[in-house]
Amino acid sequence: MPNVRSRVFSASSTGPPQHSLAEIRAKAVEHLGHQPCLWQIKVVEAILKRDGDVICVSATGSGKTITFWLPLLFRPEGIQLVITPLNILGDQNVAQLAKMGIKGISITSETATYQNFLDIEDGKYRVIVTNVETLMQQDGGFEKLWKKPQFTSRLISIVWDEGHCVSKWAGFRPEYKEVGRLRFLIPRSIPFVIVSATLPPAVLSDVLHTLQVLPDKVTIIRRSNDRPNIHLIVREMKYSMSSFKDLAFLIPEDWKPGDPPPPKFLIFFDSIADSIEAAKFLRRRLPLAERHKIKWFNSDMSTEFKEAASDGLKKGEVWGLSCTDSFGMGLDLPDILLVIQWRSTCDMCTLWQRLGRAARALHLTARGLFLVEPKRFDANIAKAEARAEKRAESTKSSGEDNPQL
């Protein structure tokens, strides 16, 4: 990790107007109706100072998103540009902003129209949420906006929501590798704001390198990413993985209408095919009229299907989803009570992001269940090694008893 240090700024430094912590707190209470936490206020303070980039690490569901919006209260003509890894998050952000009386727009391949970019240039929207592919499109709408001082002069910051994706998703979304080019297209005074629950040293170092963050021009606000209201369980798988019988506990064999439903759940897979087959297995355990209450959710599905599934889960019409990471980080679903990781196929960052979908309403308690293949457990590894040694000894003994002439 590079030599990155948090900096303390002087209130007398030159640049944009300085705002005290008390002033930020009072403005937030006035407009939001509740008092933000001190760490949230400090993130906002660092953004408004515009004296370098800002990194915020805090637990899933802890309230990082509000730090994007509060700076808008201090810059009446200001604009926030948010880069999100998932389009569904953009739609959610726009809906949340509407409740606050802030006009935003989600720009995707479907909405990247000439008229929408003209409206953005004219200042119709205070917040623009987009994905990395649309952001970096050659000769696209954003490339034209960078050349418009009337737009760039209003930018408060560029926010990299779920900032770990700059590193972790670059392998299958190559535009993430190119985002450092923005530094040469926009004024250096526009800070990058990088937020995530999972930025361990190696990932953070890669993100800083990709985004060309200067080590002596960055403020880091790091909190614990612990989620004490999620109880973690590791369970050894007992059945063949292709049978998906280790998920059978979700739907008892004799379940009938009128019986209690399972807790609202998500099951995460690294394979789309596995996620679909697992959902089919669970649906077969239900009467025909109830099978629609378990759905699969992945990047192959249409936007309309994904929105309907997410909305159904939120309303309780759907009990659970068998999904991949396309079911979004940061989605506003506060009452997921069970998250299951199927097999030990992901790294710790991904695992913690997935389990962190649970109990985002912090007064709730949820379970995070990690179903792990038997071969991963120490006792089974030791048994396998003992069997291998025994076979090796047997082979050696057989060779000694039958020497080749």
GROMACS .gro file of N, CA and C in nm, residues 80-174:
model
  285
   80GLN      N    1  -2.341   1.651  -0.829
   80GLN     CA    2  -2.266   1.532  -0.792
   80GLN      C    3  -2.278   1.427  -0.902
   81LEU      N    4  -2.164   1.372  -0.943
   81LEU     CA    5  -2.161   1.264  -1.040
   81LEU      C    6  -2.122   1.136  -0.967
   82VAL      N    7  -2.209   1.035  -0.974
   82VAL     CA    8  -2.188   0.911  -0.900
   82VAL      C    9  -2.170   0.797  -1.000
   83ILE      N   10  -2.060   0.722  -0.985
   83ILE     CA   11  -2.035   0.605  -1.069
   83ILE      C   12  -2.072   0.482  -0.988
   84THR      N   13  -2.169   0.408  -1.035
   84THR     CA   14  -2.219   0.292  -0.963
   84THR      C   15  -2.192   0.165  -1.044
   85PRO      N   16  -2.164   0.052  -0.979
   85PRO     CA   17  -2.137  -0.070  -1.054
   85PRO      C   18  -2.261  -0.136  -1.112
   86LEU      N   19  -2.379  -0.099  -1.061
   86LEU     CA   20  -2.503  -0.165  -1.102
   86LEU      C   21  -2.609  -0.062  -1.134
   87ASN      N   22  -2.673  -0.077  -1.250
   87ASN     CA   23  -2.774   0.020  -1.292
   87ASN      C   24  -2.890   0.029  -1.194
   88ILE      N   25  -2.924  -0.084  -1.131
   88ILE     CA   26  -3.038  -0.084  -1.040
   88ILE      C   27  -3.012   0.008  -0.920
   89LEU      N   28  -2.885   0.026  -0.884
   89LEU     CA   29  -2.851   0.119  -0.777
   89LEU      C   30  -2.875   0.263  -0.821
   90GLY      N   31  -2.850   0.291  -0.948
   90GLY     CA   32  -2.875   0.426  -0.999
   90GLY      C   33  -3.021   0.462  -0.989
   91ASP      N   34  -3.108   0.370  -1.026
   91ASP     CA   35  -3.252   0.396  -1.016
   91ASP      C   36  -3.293   0.418  -0.871
   92GLN      N   37  -3.234   0.338  -0.781
   92GLN     CA   38  -3.265   0.353  -0.639
   92GLN      C   39  -3.221   0.490  -0.588
   93ASN      N   40  -3.101   0.534  -0.628
   93ASN     CA   41  -3.051   0.664  -0.584
   93ASN      C   42  -3.141   0.777  -0.630
   94VAL      N   43  -3.185   0.771  -0.754
   94VAL     CA   44  -3.272   0.875  -0.808
   94VAL      C   45  -3.403   0.882  -0.729
   95ALA      N   46  -3.458   0.765  -0.694
   95ALA     CA   47  -3.582   0.761  -0.617
   95ALA      C   48  -3.561   0.820  -0.477
   96GLN      N   49  -3.448   0.788  -0.414
   96GLN     CA   50  -3.418   0.842  -0.282
   96GLN      C   51  -3.403   0.994  -0.287
   97LEU      N   52  -3.337   1.043  -0.390
   97LEU     CA   53  -3.317   1.187  -0.404
   97LEU      C   54  -3.449   1.260  -0.424
   98ALA      N   55  -3.540   1.199  -0.499
   98ALA     CA   56  -3.671   1.261  -0.522
   98ALA      C   57  -3.743   1.287  -0.390
   99LYS      N   58  -3.729   1.193  -0.295
   99LYS     CA   59  -3.792   1.211  -0.164
   99LYS      C   60  -3.732   1.327  -0.088
  100MET      N   61  -3.607   1.362  -0.120
  100MET     CA   62  -3.539   1.474  -0.056
  100MET      C   63  -3.559   1.604  -0.133
  101GLY      N   64  -3.633   1.596  -0.243
  101GLY     CA   65  -3.656   1.714  -0.325
  101GLY      C   66  -3.539   1.749  -0.415
  102ILE      N   67  -3.452   1.653  -0.441
  102ILE     CA   68  -3.335   1.674  -0.527
  102ILE      C   69  -3.357   1.598  -0.657
  103LYS      N   70  -3.338   1.666  -0.768
  103LYS     CA   71  -3.363   1.605  -0.898
  103LYS      C   72  -3.237   1.534  -0.948
  104GLY      N   73  -3.252   1.406  -0.977
  104GLY     CA   74  -3.140   1.328  -1.028
  104GLY      C   75  -3.181   1.248  -1.150
  105ILE      N   76  -3.082   1.192  -1.218
  105ILE     CA   77  -3.110   1.109  -1.335
  105ILE      C   78  -3.009   0.995  -1.340
  106SER      N   79  -3.056   0.879  -1.379
  106SER     CA   80  -2.970   0.763  -1.398
  106SER      C   81  -2.944   0.748  -1.548
  107ILE      N   82  -2.817   0.756  -1.585
  107ILE     CA   83  -2.779   0.747  -1.726
  107ILE      C   84  -2.722   0.608  -1.754
  108THR      N   85  -2.792   0.533  -1.837
  108THR     CA   86  -2.749   0.400  -1.880
  108THR      C   87  -2.744   0.400  -2.032
  109SER      N   88  -2.716   0.285  -2.090
  109SER     CA   89  -2.714   0.277  -2.236
  109SER      C   90  -2.851   0.312  -2.294
  110GLU      N   91  -2.958   0.285  -2.218
  110GLU     CA   92  -3.093   0.314  -2.266
  110GLU      C   93  -3.130   0.462  -2.252
  111THR      N   94  -3.072   0.530  -2.152
  111THR     CA   95  -3.112   0.669  -2.126
  111THR      C   96  -3.005   0.770  -2.167
  112ALA      N   97  -2.896   0.724  -2.230
  112ALA     CA   98  -2.788   0.813  -2.272
  112ALA      C   99  -2.825   0.883  -2.403
  113THR      N  100  -2.933   0.960  -2.399
  113THR     CA  101  -2.984   1.026  -2.519
  113THR      C  102  -2.927   1.168  -2.531
  114TYR      N  103  -2.937   1.221  -2.651
  114TYR     CA  104  -2.891   1.358  -2.675
  114TYR      C  105  -2.965   1.455  -2.584
  115GLN      N  106  -3.097   1.438  -2.571
  115GLN     CA  107  -3.176   1.531  -2.491
  115GLN      C  108  -3.138   1.525  -2.344
  116ASN      N  109  -3.115   1.403  -2.293
  116ASN     CA  110  -3.078   1.392  -2.151
  116ASN      C  111  -2.945   1.460  -2.123
  117PHE      N  112  -2.848   1.444  -2.213
  117PHE     CA  113  -2.719   1.509  -2.192
  117PHE      C  114  -2.730   1.661  -2.209
  118LEU      N  115  -2.820   1.704  -2.295
  118LEU     CA  116  -2.844   1.848  -2.308
  118LEU      C  117  -2.903   1.903  -2.179
  119ASP      N  118  -2.996   1.828  -2.119
  119ASP     CA  119  -3.056   1.869  -1.992
  119ASP      C  120  -2.952   1.871  -1.880
  120ILE      N  121  -2.861   1.774  -1.882
  120ILE     CA  122  -2.754   1.771  -1.781
  120ILE      C  123  -2.665   1.894  -1.796
  121GLU      N  124  -2.629   1.925  -1.920
  121GLU     CA  125  -2.545   2.042  -1.945
  121GLU      C  126  -2.613   2.170  -1.901
  122ASP      N  127  -2.744   2.175  -1.917
  122ASP     CA  128  -2.821   2.295  -1.880
  122ASP      C  129  -2.848   2.304  -1.730
  123GLY      N  130  -2.805   2.203  -1.653
  123GLY     CA  131  -2.821   2.209  -1.508
  123GLY      C  132  -2.956   2.164  -1.458
  124LYS      N  133  -3.028   2.085  -1.537
  124LYS     CA  134  -3.161   2.039  -1.494
  124LYS      C  135  -3.151   1.943  -1.377
  125TYR      N  136  -3.040   1.870  -1.366
  125TYR     CA  137  -3.025   1.767  -1.263
  125TYR      C  138  -2.910   1.801  -1.168
  126ARG      N  139  -2.933   1.779  -1.038
  126ARG     CA  140  -2.829   1.801  -0.938
  126ARG      C  141  -2.740   1.679  -0.919
  127VAL      N  142  -2.793   1.562  -0.954
  127VAL     CA  143  -2.717   1.437  -0.938
  127VAL      C  144  -2.729   1.356  -1.066
  128ILE      N  145  -2.616   1.309  -1.115
  128ILE     CA  146  -2.613   1.218  -1.231
  128ILE      C  147  -2.549   1.088  -1.183
  129VAL      N  148  -2.621   0.978  -1.201
  129VAL     CA  149  -2.570   0.846  -1.164
  129VAL      C  150  -2.551   0.766  -1.293
  130THR      N  151  -2.434   0.706  -1.308
  130THR     CA  152  -2.408   0.630  -1.431
  130THR      C  153  -2.318   0.512  -1.401
  131ASN      N  154  -2.299   0.428  -1.502
  131ASN     CA  155  -2.209   0.314  -1.490
  131ASN      C  156  -2.078   0.344  -1.562
  132VAL      N  157  -1.979   0.261  -1.539
  132VAL     CA  158  -1.845   0.290  -1.591
  132VAL      C  159  -1.840   0.281  -1.743
  133GLU      N  160  -1.920   0.193  -1.802
  133GLU     CA  161  -1.919   0.178  -1.949
  133GLU      C  162  -1.972   0.304  -2.017
  134THR      N  163  -2.081   0.359  -1.964
  134THR     CA  164  -2.137   0.482  -2.021
  134THR      C  165  -2.044   0.600  -1.996
  135LEU      N  166  -1.984   0.603  -1.878
  135LEU     CA  167  -1.892   0.711  -1.842
  135LEU      C  168  -1.774   0.718  -1.938
  136MET      N  169  -1.718   0.602  -1.974
  136MET     CA  170  -1.595   0.597  -2.052
  136MET      C  171  -1.618   0.576  -2.201
  137GLN      N  172  -1.741   0.581  -2.246
  137GLN     CA  173  -1.772   0.557  -2.387
  137GLN      C  174  -1.703   0.660  -2.476
  138GLN      N  175  -1.631   0.611  -2.575
  138GLN     CA  176  -1.561   0.701  -2.667
  138GLN      C  177  -1.661   0.782  -2.748
  139ASP      N  178  -1.640   0.913  -2.753
  139ASP     CA  179  -1.730   1.006  -2.822
  139ASP      C  180  -1.870   1.003  -2.763
  140GLY      N  181  -1.882   0.959  -2.638
  140GLY     CA  182  -2.011   0.955  -2.571
  140GLY      C  183  -2.048   1.089  -2.510
  141GLY      N  184  -2.162   1.091  -2.443
  141GLY     CA  185  -2.212   1.214  -2.386
  141GLY      C  186  -2.122   1.274  -2.280
  142PHE      N  187  -2.062   1.190  -2.196
  142PHE     CA  188  -1.976   1.243  -2.090
  142PHE      C  189  -1.848   1.302  -2.147
  143GLU      N  190  -1.794   1.240  -2.251
  143GLU     CA  191  -1.673   1.293  -2.312
  143GLU      C  192  -1.697   1.435  -2.362
  144LYS      N  193  -1.817   1.462  -2.409
  144LYS     CA  194  -1.851   1.598  -2.454
  144LYS      C  195  -1.869   1.692  -2.336
  145LEU      N  196  -1.926   1.639  -2.225
  145LEU     CA  197  -1.948   1.725  -2.108
  145LEU      C  198  -1.817   1.774  -2.047
  146TRP      N  199  -1.711   1.691  -2.053
  146TRP     CA  200  -1.584   1.733  -1.993
  146TRP      C  201  -1.530   1.859  -2.059
  147LYS      N  202  -1.573   1.885  -2.181
  147LYS     CA  203  -1.525   2.002  -2.255
  147LYS      C  204  -1.612   2.126  -2.231
  148LYS      N  205  -1.710   2.112  -2.142
  148LYS     CA  206  -1.804   2.222  -2.115
  148LYS      C  207  -1.776   2.281  -1.977
  149PRO      N  208  -1.706   2.394  -1.970
  149PRO     CA  209  -1.675   2.455  -1.839
  149PRO      C  210  -1.800   2.484  -1.756
  150GLN      N  211  -1.913   2.514  -1.823
  150GLN     CA  212  -2.033   2.542  -1.746
  150GLN      C  213  -2.083   2.419  -1.671
  151PHE      N  214  -2.038   2.299  -1.716
  151PHE     CA  215  -2.071   2.176  -1.643
  151PHE      C  216  -1.962   2.143  -1.541
  152THR      N  217  -1.837   2.137  -1.584
  152THR     CA  218  -1.730   2.095  -1.493
  152THR      C  219  -1.713   2.192  -1.376
  153SER      N  220  -1.743   2.321  -1.397
  153SER     CA  221  -1.729   2.418  -1.289
  153SER      C  222  -1.831   2.395  -1.178
  154ARG      N  223  -1.937   2.321  -1.208
  154ARG     CA  224  -2.041   2.294  -1.109
  154ARG      C  225  -2.023   2.160  -1.039
  155LEU      N  226  -1.931   2.079  -1.088
  155LEU     CA  227  -1.911   1.948  -1.027
  155LEU      C  228  -1.851   1.962  -0.887
  156ILE      N  229  -1.919   1.908  -0.789
  156ILE     CA  230  -1.866   1.907  -0.652
  156ILE      C  231  -1.761   1.798  -0.639
  157SER      N  232  -1.796   1.679  -0.685
  157SER     CA  233  -1.702   1.566  -0.680
  157SER      C  234  -1.751   1.457  -0.774
  158ILE      N  235  -1.663   1.361  -0.799
  158ILE     CA  236  -1.701   1.238  -0.870
  158ILE      C  237  -1.690   1.125  -0.769
  159VAL      N  238  -1.803   1.061  -0.744
  159VAL     CA  239  -1.813   0.959  -0.639
  159VAL      C  240  -1.802   0.821  -0.702
  160TRP      N  241  -1.711   0.740  -0.649
  160TRP     CA  242  -1.697   0.601  -0.692
  160TRP      C  243  -1.765   0.513  -0.588
  161ASP      N  244  -1.894   0.491  -0.610
  161ASP     CA  245  -1.971   0.409  -0.517
  161ASP      C  246  -1.925   0.264  -0.529
  162GLU      N  247  -1.918   0.195  -0.415
  162GLU     CA  248  -1.862   0.058  -0.412
  162GLU      C  249  -1.725   0.059  -0.480
  163GLY      N  250  -1.638   0.145  -0.428
  163GLY     CA  251  -1.511   0.173  -0.493
  163GLY      C  252  -1.419   0.053  -0.511
  164HIS      N  253  -1.439  -0.053  -0.432
  164HIS     CA  254  -1.356  -0.173  -0.450
  164HIS      C  255  -1.372  -0.233  -0.588
  165CYS      N  256  -1.486  -0.204  -0.654
  165CYS     CA  257  -1.511  -0.259  -0.788
  165CYS      C  258  -1.410  -0.209  -0.890
  166VAL      N  259  -1.351  -0.091  -0.865
  166VAL     CA  260  -1.247  -0.041  -0.956
  166VAL      C  261  -1.136  -0.144  -0.971
  167SER      N  262  -1.108  -0.215  -0.863
  167SER     CA  263  -1.006  -0.320  -0.866
  167SER      C  264  -1.066  -0.458  -0.892
  168LYS      N  265  -1.169  -0.494  -0.814
  168LYS     CA  266  -1.218  -0.632  -0.813
  168LYS      C  267  -1.295  -0.669  -0.939
  169TRP      N  268  -1.355  -0.570  -1.007
  169TRP     CA  269  -1.437  -0.599  -1.125
  169TRP      C  270  -1.368  -0.565  -1.255
  170ALA      N  271  -1.246  -0.517  -1.249
  170ALA     CA  272  -1.177  -0.474  -1.371
  170ALA      C  273  -1.151  -0.591  -1.465
  171GLY      N  274  -1.146  -0.713  -1.413
  171GLY     CA  275  -1.119  -0.829  -1.497
  171GLY      C  276  -1.228  -0.857  -1.598
  172PHE      N  277  -1.354  -0.830  -1.561
  172PHE     CA  278  -1.464  -0.857  -1.655
  172PHE      C  279  -1.538  -0.730  -1.696
  173ARG      N  280  -1.497  -0.615  -1.644
  173ARG     CA  281  -1.550  -0.487  -1.691
  173ARG      C  282  -1.430  -0.396  -1.717
  174PRO      N  283  -1.368  -0.412  -1.834
  174PRO     CA  284  -1.237  -0.350  -1.860
  174PRO      C  285  -1.237  -0.198  -1.854
   0.00000   0.00000   0.00000
